[in-house]
Coordinates of C-alpha atoms and ligand atoms in Angstrom, one line a residue:
M26 CA 22.8 22.4 -1.1
T27 CA 19.9 24.9 -1.1
E28 CA 19.0 25.2 -4.9
F29 CA 15.7 23.5 -4.2
L30 CA 14.7 26.4 -2.1
D31 CA 15.3 29.0 -5.6
L32 CA 13.1 27.0 -7.7
P33 CA 9.8 28.7 -9.8
P34 CA 6.4 27.6 -8.7
L35 CA 5.3 24.2 -9.8
T36 CA 2.8 25.0 -13.0
A37 CA -0.8 23.5 -13.0
A38 CA 0.3 21.7 -16.5
R39 CA 3.4 20.2 -14.9
F40 CA 1.0 19.0 -11.9
A41 CA -1.4 17.7 -14.8
A42 CA 1.4 16.1 -16.3
I43 CA 2.6 14.2 -13.4
E44 CA -1.2 12.8 -12.3
D45 CA -1.4 11.2 -15.5
R46 CA 2.0 9.6 -15.8
V47 CA 0.7 7.9 -12.1
A48 CA -2.5 7.1 -13.9
A49 CA -0.2 5.2 -16.6
L50 CA 1.9 3.1 -13.6
L51 CA -1.8 2.6 -12.5
R52 CA -2.8 0.9 -16.0
T53 CA -5.9 3.3 -15.9
R54 CA -8.0 5.5 -17.5
N55 CA -9.7 7.0 -14.5
D56 CA -9.5 10.3 -13.1
V57 CA -6.1 10.1 -11.1
V58 CA -6.1 12.6 -8.3
V59 CA -2.7 13.8 -6.6
M60 CA -3.5 14.6 -3.0
Q61 CA -1.0 16.5 -0.7
G62 CA -0.3 14.0 2.4
E63 CA 0.7 10.8 3.2
A64 CA -1.1 8.3 1.7
L65 CA -3.2 8.2 4.9
L66 CA -4.9 10.8 3.3
P67 CA -6.4 9.6 0.2
L68 CA -7.5 6.4 2.0
E69 CA -9.3 8.4 3.8
A70 CA -10.8 10.9 1.6
A71 CA -11.9 7.5 0.1
V72 CA -13.3 6.0 2.5
R73 CA -14.9 8.6 3.7
G74 CA -16.1 9.7 0.4
A75 CA -17.8 6.4 -0.1
A76 CA -18.9 5.6 3.5
H77 CA -22.7 6.4 3.0
P78 CA -25.2 6.2 6.3
G79 CA -27.2 3.0 6.5
S80 CA -25.1 1.5 3.7
T81 CA -23.4 -1.8 4.4
A82 CA -20.0 -2.1 3.4
L83 CA -17.7 -5.1 3.3
N84 CA -14.0 -4.5 5.3
I85 CA -11.9 -7.1 4.7
V86 CA -9.1 -6.9 7.2
T87 CA -5.7 -8.8 6.4
G88 CA -3.7 -6.5 8.7
P89 CA -3.8 -3.2 10.5
Y90 CA -4.8 -1.0 7.8
G91 CA -8.1 -2.9 7.4
Q92 CA -8.7 -2.3 10.8
T93 CA -8.2 1.5 10.1
F94 CA -10.7 1.5 7.5
G95 CA -13.5 -0.3 9.2
G96 CA -13.4 2.5 12.2
W97 CA -13.8 5.4 8.9
L98 CA -16.5 3.5 7.6
R99 CA -18.1 3.4 10.9
D100 CA -17.8 7.2 11.6
G101 CA -19.5 7.5 8.3
G102 CA -22.8 6.0 9.4
A103 CA -22.2 2.7 7.0
K104 CA -23.0 -0.5 8.7
V105 CA -19.9 -2.5 8.5
V106 CA -18.8 -6.2 8.3
D107 CA -15.8 -7.4 9.1
L108 CA -14.2 -10.1 7.1
A109 CA -11.2 -10.6 9.7
V110 CA -8.4 -13.4 8.3
P111 CA -5.5 -14.2 10.2
F112 CA -2.4 -11.8 9.2
D113 CA -0.1 -14.5 8.6
T114 CA -2.4 -15.5 5.5
A115 CA -4.3 -13.8 2.6
V116 CA -8.0 -13.6 1.9
T117 CA -9.4 -15.7 -0.7
A118 CA -11.9 -15.1 -3.2
E119 CA -14.4 -17.3 -2.1
Q120 CA -14.4 -16.0 1.7
V121 CA -15.4 -12.7 -0.1
D122 CA -18.1 -14.5 -2.4
Q123 CA -19.8 -15.7 0.9
A124 CA -19.1 -12.5 2.9
L125 CA -21.0 -10.7 0.0
R126 CA -23.8 -13.8 -0.4
D127 CA -24.6 -13.3 3.1
R128 CA -24.8 -9.8 3.2
P129 CA -26.3 -8.9 -0.1
E130 CA -26.8 -5.4 0.5
T131 CA -23.2 -5.1 0.8
D132 CA -22.1 -2.1 -1.9
F133 CA -18.8 -1.0 -0.8
V134 CA -16.0 -3.4 -0.1
S135 CA -12.7 -2.0 1.5
L136 CA -9.0 -4.0 0.7
V137 CA -5.7 -3.7 1.2
H138 CA -3.3 -5.5 -1.4
A139 CA -0.4 -5.9 0.1
E140 CA 0.4 -5.3 3.8
A141 CA 3.8 -4.1 4.6
A142 CA 3.4 -4.7 8.4
T143 CA 2.1 -7.6 8.0
G144 CA 4.0 -9.1 4.9
N145 CA 1.1 -10.3 2.9
T146 CA -1.0 -9.9 -0.5
N147 CA -4.2 -10.6 -1.5
P148 CA -5.2 -11.7 -4.9
V149 CA -6.9 -8.7 -5.9
A150 CA -7.9 -9.7 -9.6
A151 CA -9.9 -12.8 -8.3
I152 CA -11.6 -10.6 -5.6
A153 CA -12.3 -7.9 -7.6
A154 CA -14.2 -10.2 -10.1
V155 CA -16.6 -11.4 -7.6
V156 CA -17.3 -8.2 -6.0
R157 CA -17.7 -6.9 -9.4
E158 CA -20.2 -9.7 -10.4
H159 CA -22.1 -8.7 -6.7
G160 CA -22.3 -5.2 -7.8
A161 CA -20.5 -3.2 -5.0
L162 CA -17.3 -0.8 -5.5
L163 CA -14.2 -1.5 -4.8
M164 CA -12.0 0.3 -2.8
L165 CA -8.2 -1.1 -2.9
D166 CA -5.2 0.4 -0.3
A167 CA -2.6 -0.2 -3.2
V168 CA 0.2 1.6 -1.3
A169 CA 2.8 -1.0 -0.5
S170 CA 2.2 -3.0 -3.8
V171 CA 2.3 -0.3 -6.7
A172 CA 5.6 -0.9 -8.0
A173 CA 6.6 -4.2 -5.8
E174 CA 3.9 -6.3 -7.9
P175 CA 1.5 -6.2 -10.8
L176 CA -1.4 -3.4 -10.4
L177 CA -4.2 -3.4 -13.0
T178 CA -6.7 -1.0 -11.4
D179 CA -9.0 -0.9 -14.8
A180 CA -8.5 -4.8 -15.8
W181 CA -9.5 -5.3 -12.7
G182 CA -12.5 -3.2 -11.9
V183 CA -10.7 -1.0 -9.1
D184 CA -12.9 2.1 -8.3
L185 CA -10.8 3.4 -6.0
C186 CA -7.3 2.7 -6.0
V187 CA -5.1 4.7 -3.7
V188 CA -0.9 4.5 -3.8
G189 CA 1.6 6.5 -1.9
G190 CA 5.7 6.9 -3.3
Q191 CA 6.9 5.8 0.1
K192 CA 7.6 2.2 -0.3
A193 CA 8.1 0.0 -3.7
M194 CA 8.2 3.3 -5.8
G195 CA 11.5 4.4 -3.7
G196 CA 9.9 8.3 -3.6
P197 CA 8.3 10.7 -1.4
A198 CA 5.9 10.3 1.7
G199 CA 4.3 13.5 1.2
V200 CA 2.3 13.4 -2.1
S201 CA 0.0 10.4 -3.0
A202 CA -2.6 9.4 -5.1
V203 CA -6.1 8.0 -5.8
A204 CA -7.8 6.7 -8.7
V205 CA -11.5 7.3 -8.8
S206 CA -13.5 5.5 -11.4
P207 CA -16.9 7.1 -12.8
R208 CA -19.0 4.8 -10.4
A209 CA -17.0 5.8 -7.5
W210 CA -17.3 9.5 -8.3
E211 CA -21.4 8.9 -8.6
R212 CA -21.0 7.1 -5.3
I213 CA -19.7 9.8 -3.7
A214 CA -21.0 12.6 -5.4
A215 CA -24.4 11.6 -4.1
N216 CA -23.5 10.9 -0.4
P217 CA -24.7 13.3 1.8
A218 CA -22.1 12.5 4.4
A219 CA -19.1 12.8 1.6
P220 CA -16.4 15.2 2.8
R221 CA -16.9 18.4 1.3
R222 CA -15.3 22.0 1.3
S223 CA -12.7 19.9 3.3
Y224 CA -9.0 18.9 3.2
L225 CA -10.2 15.9 2.9
S226 CA -12.8 15.9 0.0
L227 CA -12.6 14.1 -3.0
L228 CA -15.5 16.4 -4.7
D229 CA -13.4 19.5 -3.8
W230 CA -10.7 18.2 -5.8
R231 CA -13.0 17.5 -8.9
E232 CA -14.8 20.4 -8.8
R233 CA -11.8 22.7 -8.9
W234 CA -9.5 20.7 -10.6
T235 CA -10.3 17.5 -12.5
A236 CA -13.3 18.8 -13.9
A237 CA -12.6 22.2 -14.3
G238 CA -9.7 21.4 -17.2
R239 CA -6.9 20.6 -14.8
T240 CA -5.8 24.7 -15.3
V241 CA -5.6 26.2 -12.0
L242 CA -4.5 24.4 -8.5
P243 CA -6.7 24.7 -5.5
H244 CA -3.7 25.0 -3.3
A245 CA -0.2 25.5 -3.7
P246 CA 1.5 22.4 -5.1
A247 CA 3.7 20.8 -2.8
Q248 CA 6.5 21.4 -5.2
L249 CA 9.6 19.7 -3.7
E250 CA 7.1 16.6 -3.1
M251 CA 6.0 16.5 -6.7
L252 CA 9.3 17.1 -8.4
A253 CA 10.6 14.0 -6.2
L254 CA 7.6 12.0 -7.4
E255 CA 8.7 12.7 -11.3
A256 CA 12.0 12.1 -10.8
C257 CA 11.0 8.5 -9.2
L258 CA 8.4 8.1 -12.5
D259 CA 11.9 8.7 -14.2
R260 CA 13.9 6.1 -12.4
I261 CA 10.7 3.7 -13.2
D262 CA 10.3 4.2 -16.4
A263 CA 14.3 4.1 -17.2
E264 CA 14.4 0.8 -15.3
G265 CA 11.0 -0.4 -17.1
L266 CA 8.3 -1.6 -14.7
D267 CA 8.4 -4.7 -15.2
G268 CA 12.1 -4.8 -13.9
V269 CA 11.2 -3.0 -11.1
L270 CA 8.6 -5.5 -10.0
A271 CA 11.1 -8.5 -11.0
R272 CA 13.5 -7.1 -8.8
H273 CA 10.7 -6.6 -5.8
R274 CA 9.7 -10.2 -6.1
A275 CA 13.3 -11.8 -6.7
A276 CA 14.3 -9.9 -3.3
A277 CA 11.4 -10.9 -1.8
T278 CA 12.0 -14.9 -2.3
A279 CA 15.9 -14.9 -2.0
L280 CA 15.2 -13.1 1.4
R281 CA 12.3 -15.8 2.3
A282 CA 14.9 -18.4 1.0
G283 CA 18.0 -17.1 3.4
V284 CA 15.9 -17.2 6.1
L285 CA 14.7 -20.7 5.9
A286 CA 18.4 -21.8 4.9
L287 CA 19.8 -19.9 8.3
G288 CA 17.2 -21.6 10.8
T289 CA 15.9 -20.1 13.7
L290 CA 13.7 -17.2 12.6
T291 CA 10.4 -18.7 9.9
P292 CA 8.5 -16.6 7.9
Y293 CA 5.8 -15.0 9.9
V294 CA 3.4 -15.2 6.4
R295 CA 2.8 -19.1 5.9
R296 CA 2.7 -19.4 2.2
A297 CA 4.9 -18.5 -0.1
E298 CA 2.7 -16.7 -2.5
D299 CA 0.5 -15.0 0.1
A300 CA 4.1 -13.2 1.0
A301 CA 4.3 -9.7 -0.5
P302 CA 6.8 -9.0 -2.8
V303 CA 7.6 -5.1 -0.9
A304 CA 8.4 -6.4 2.8
T305 CA 9.1 -10.0 4.3
T306 CA 8.4 -10.7 8.2
L307 CA 10.0 -13.0 10.2
R308 CA 8.6 -15.0 13.4
T309 CA 11.5 -14.9 16.2
P310 CA 11.5 -18.1 18.5
P311 CA 9.0 -18.2 21.5
G312 CA 11.0 -16.2 24.3
L313 CA 13.2 -13.8 21.7
D314 CA 11.8 -10.2 21.8
A315 CA 11.8 -9.3 18.2
A316 CA 12.5 -5.7 19.1
A317 CA 15.2 -6.6 20.8
L318 CA 16.5 -8.6 18.1
A319 CA 16.0 -5.8 15.6
A320 CA 18.2 -3.3 17.3
D321 CA 21.2 -6.1 17.6
V322 CA 20.3 -6.6 13.9
L323 CA 20.8 -2.7 13.3
R324 CA 24.2 -2.9 15.7
A325 CA 25.3 -5.4 13.3
D326 CA 24.7 -3.2 10.5
P327 CA 22.9 -0.2 10.6
G328 CA 22.3 0.0 6.5
V329 CA 19.5 -2.6 6.5
P330 CA 16.1 -2.1 6.8
V331 CA 15.0 -4.1 9.5
Q332 CA 12.7 -3.2 12.3
A333 CA 10.2 -4.7 14.7
A334 CA 6.7 -5.2 13.1
G335 CA 4.5 -2.3 15.0
G336 CA 1.5 -3.1 17.6
A337 CA 0.5 -6.4 18.7
L338 CA 3.1 -8.5 17.1
A339 CA 6.1 -6.0 18.0
G340 CA 7.1 -8.9 20.5
E341 CA 7.6 -11.5 17.8
V342 CA 7.7 -10.5 14.6
L343 CA 10.2 -8.9 12.8
R344 CA 10.0 -7.0 9.5
V345 CA 12.4 -6.4 6.5
N346 CA 11.6 -3.8 4.2
H347 CA 13.4 -4.7 0.8
Y348 CA 11.8 -1.9 -1.3
G349 CA 12.4 0.7 -3.3
P350 CA 16.3 0.8 -3.7
A351 CA 16.3 -1.7 -1.2
A352 CA 14.8 -4.7 -3.3
A353 CA 18.4 -5.5 -4.3
P354 CA 20.4 -8.8 -3.9
E355 CA 23.5 -7.3 -1.9
T356 CA 20.8 -5.7 0.7
V357 CA 19.1 -9.0 0.9
R358 CA 22.8 -10.6 1.5
R359 CA 23.6 -7.8 4.4
T360 CA 20.5 -8.3 6.0
L361 CA 21.1 -12.3 6.4
A362 CA 24.2 -11.7 7.3
A363 CA 23.3 -8.9 10.1
L364 CA 20.7 -11.9 11.0
A365 CA 23.1 -14.2 11.5
T366 CA 25.4 -11.8 13.5
A367 CA 22.2 -11.2 15.8
L368 CA 21.8 -14.6 16.2
R369 CA 24.8 -16.0 17.0
G370 CA 25.2 -13.2 19.5
R371 CA 22.4 -14.6 21.7
G372 CA 23.7 -18.0 21.3
L373 CA 21.4 -19.1 18.9
P374 CA 22.3 -21.1 15.5
A375 CA 22.5 -19.3 12.1
D376 CA 23.5 -21.8 9.1
T377 CA 25.1 -19.1 7.0
A378 CA 27.1 -21.4 4.4
A379 CA 23.1 -23.1 3.8
A380 CA 22.3 -19.3 3.6
G381 CA 25.0 -19.1 0.8
I382 CA 26.7 -16.2 2.7
T383 CA 30.1 -15.7 4.2
G384 CA 30.4 -14.6 7.7
Ligands
LIG11 C1 3.0 2.1 3.9 C2 1.1 1.7 3.9 C3 0.9 2.9 4.2 C4 1.0 4.2 4.3 O1 1.1 4.2 5.4 P1 2.2 4.7 6.9 O2 1.3 4.2 8.1 O3 2.3 6.2 6.9 O4 3.3 3.8 6.2 C5 -0.9 2.3 4.0 N1 -1.3 1.0 3.6 C6 -0.2 0.0 3.8 C7 -1.0 -1.2 3.4 C8 0.8 0.2 3.9 O5 1.8 -0.6 4.1

């Protein structure tokens, strides 16, 4: 299987066509820049491009990624107001509205749509309306929401929308994309601190690629990753985006219901409407280490997409990554069965009959 080593170079036209298909997926007419790196690359490029020295940014923290953005904004010299909510909830449009009223000078808002790490999702449509009314720019990390739940970049008025292929799209992790509105381009171009002549520079991409007719690529294309991205767009088209979204929603709903029926573990995100379709997080009972339980689950069935949560939650929260091809009834069933085996192995109850699984 080495035929992928002998491919002709990816043309600029094909690269541009893939960008256009990502734009269609994001429901945007804005420029889409596909960047050659994991999604942290366009996220950092967008935040550093927008972080004006002396400006005020509202950074909404609903999980670990929001914390990361705050650091980049501060590096760029912006005054950062963090609006943090407990990670087992979602932020509300009212909270964002209040934060903007408290700091009327705010001209940039960063928000994560869904957080795979904590399993919550935020009501972007309502939040974006509030941000728009205030006149600020909105940056959205949609890495964990694209292809898992509706993402309407232009209808909502998202100025910088970042996606990656590796979650619900079921695609590669090595290329990712950002949609940039005209207002966002203006802001970045006017920012003396925006990266220039740098791999992090959106302005370089605009100058050398997007605004230059997309005829000559500025760097050698990450060819295998681009072909993988194209293949996963083909797959999404074949299934239909609505079908892909419904599959993720159904997996999340079934897993949450199954876990509640099993008993012993509880959904970490309190309200079902705040739970992300991309991944479900589960709280272990006091005294039961989540990393140890995750190891037991994987011993019971190495094929299920279970891991311990990261960072501060690692001891008490498990994460089920039912995204991409894993957003399927069979994966949910196997995950519930493996959870039941692991819990019983520790002498804890697991009501498999109530959960509708055998074993
Ligand atoms: C997965 C994810 C990313 C991508 O980052 P990795 O840590 O490399 O997986 C970015 N933002 C959010 C909200 C994510 O869920």
